[in-house]
Coordinates of C-alpha atoms in Angstrom, one line a residue:
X40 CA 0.0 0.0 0.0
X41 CA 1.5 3.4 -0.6
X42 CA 0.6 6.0 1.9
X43 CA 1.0 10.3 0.7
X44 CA 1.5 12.4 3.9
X45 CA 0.2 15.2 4.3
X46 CA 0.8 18.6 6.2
X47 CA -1.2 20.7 5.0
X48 CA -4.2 20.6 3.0
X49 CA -4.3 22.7 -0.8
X50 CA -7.3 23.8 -2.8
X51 CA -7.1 20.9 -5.2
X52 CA -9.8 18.0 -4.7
X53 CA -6.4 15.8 -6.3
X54 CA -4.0 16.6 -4.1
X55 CA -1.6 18.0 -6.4
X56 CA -0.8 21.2 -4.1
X57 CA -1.0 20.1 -1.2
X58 CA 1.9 20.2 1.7
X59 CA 3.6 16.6 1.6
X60 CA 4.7 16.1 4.9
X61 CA 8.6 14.9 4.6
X62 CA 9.1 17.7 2.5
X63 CA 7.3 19.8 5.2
X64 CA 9.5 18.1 8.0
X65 CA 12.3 19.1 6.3
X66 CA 11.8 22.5 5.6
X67 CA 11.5 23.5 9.1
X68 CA 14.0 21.0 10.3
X69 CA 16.3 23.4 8.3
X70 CA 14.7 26.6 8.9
X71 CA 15.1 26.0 12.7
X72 CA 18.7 25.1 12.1
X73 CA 19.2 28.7 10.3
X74 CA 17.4 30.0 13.1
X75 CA 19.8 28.5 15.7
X76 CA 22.4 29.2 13.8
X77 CA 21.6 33.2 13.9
X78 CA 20.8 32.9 17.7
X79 CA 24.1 31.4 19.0
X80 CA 26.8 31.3 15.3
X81 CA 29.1 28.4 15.7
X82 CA 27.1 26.2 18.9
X83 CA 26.9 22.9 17.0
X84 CA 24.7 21.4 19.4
X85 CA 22.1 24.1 19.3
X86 CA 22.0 23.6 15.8
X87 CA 21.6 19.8 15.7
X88 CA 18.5 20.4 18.9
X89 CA 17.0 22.6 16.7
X90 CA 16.9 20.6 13.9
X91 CA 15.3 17.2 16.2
X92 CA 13.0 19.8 16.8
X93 CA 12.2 20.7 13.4
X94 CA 12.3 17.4 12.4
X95 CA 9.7 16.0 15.5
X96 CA 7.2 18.9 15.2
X97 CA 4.6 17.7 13.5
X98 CA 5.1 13.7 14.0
X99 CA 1.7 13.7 15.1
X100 CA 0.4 14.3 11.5
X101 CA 1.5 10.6 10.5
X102 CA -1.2 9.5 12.5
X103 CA -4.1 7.9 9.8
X104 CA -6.7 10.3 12.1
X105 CA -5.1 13.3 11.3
X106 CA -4.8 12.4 7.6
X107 CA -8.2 11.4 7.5
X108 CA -9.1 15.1 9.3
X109 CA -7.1 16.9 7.0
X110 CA -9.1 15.3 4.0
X111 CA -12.3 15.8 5.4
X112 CA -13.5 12.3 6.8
X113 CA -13.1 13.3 10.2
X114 CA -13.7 16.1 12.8
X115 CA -12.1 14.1 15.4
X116 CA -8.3 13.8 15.4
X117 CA -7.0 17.1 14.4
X118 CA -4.0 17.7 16.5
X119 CA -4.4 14.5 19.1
X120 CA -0.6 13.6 20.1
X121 CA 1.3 16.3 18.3
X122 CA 4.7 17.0 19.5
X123 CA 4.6 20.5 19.3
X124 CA 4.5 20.2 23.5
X125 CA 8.0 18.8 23.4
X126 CA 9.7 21.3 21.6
X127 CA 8.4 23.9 23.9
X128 CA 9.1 22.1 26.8
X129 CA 12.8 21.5 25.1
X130 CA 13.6 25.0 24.6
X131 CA 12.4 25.8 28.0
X132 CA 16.0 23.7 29.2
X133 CA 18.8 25.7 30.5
X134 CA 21.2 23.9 27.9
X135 CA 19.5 25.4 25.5
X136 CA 19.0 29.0 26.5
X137 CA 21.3 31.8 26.7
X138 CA 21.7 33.4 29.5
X139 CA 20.3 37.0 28.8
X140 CA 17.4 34.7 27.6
X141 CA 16.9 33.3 31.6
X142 CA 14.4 35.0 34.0
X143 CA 16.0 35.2 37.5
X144 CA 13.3 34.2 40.0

């Protein structure tokens, strides 16, 4: 059986623009990498968390629910398990902060 992921939903009843969701994963995976990159230049390891995160953000949509929500045969499972928690809750760790970033409490 051969599955197309999806992101996000186009216009078109076939599909044809719509968001596949590798490509999708990728972008951001990237995008958060430039991101890190600008934040901190040269901290590798920011770079390569920022990129998990990228990468993990919407694992979620692989679920068959939220495919079947983003095509219309369900009103159930739009975001049910998405990681999007985690990478809050990861850039919320000291490692990953700077330190004018940090609140003192």
């Amino acid at each position: 059986m051969n599955h197309r992921w999806f992101a996000h939903p186009g216009r078109r009843a076939d599909q044809s623009d719509w968001h596949g969701l590798v490509d999708h994963l990728k972008a951001v995976a990237n995008d958060c990498m430039k991101l890190a990159e600008q934040a901190l230049p040269g901290n590798s390891i920011l770079r390569e968390q920022a990129q998990i995160c990228g990468y993990w953000h919407d694992l979620g949509k692989f679920r068959q629910g939220f495919q079947d929500y983003l095509k219309g045969l369900s009103v159930h499972a739009k975001k049910e398990n998405c990681l999007l928690d985690f990478c809050f809750q990861f850039w919320s760790m000291p490692m990953v902060r700077t330190p004018g970033d940090m609140n003192p409490h």
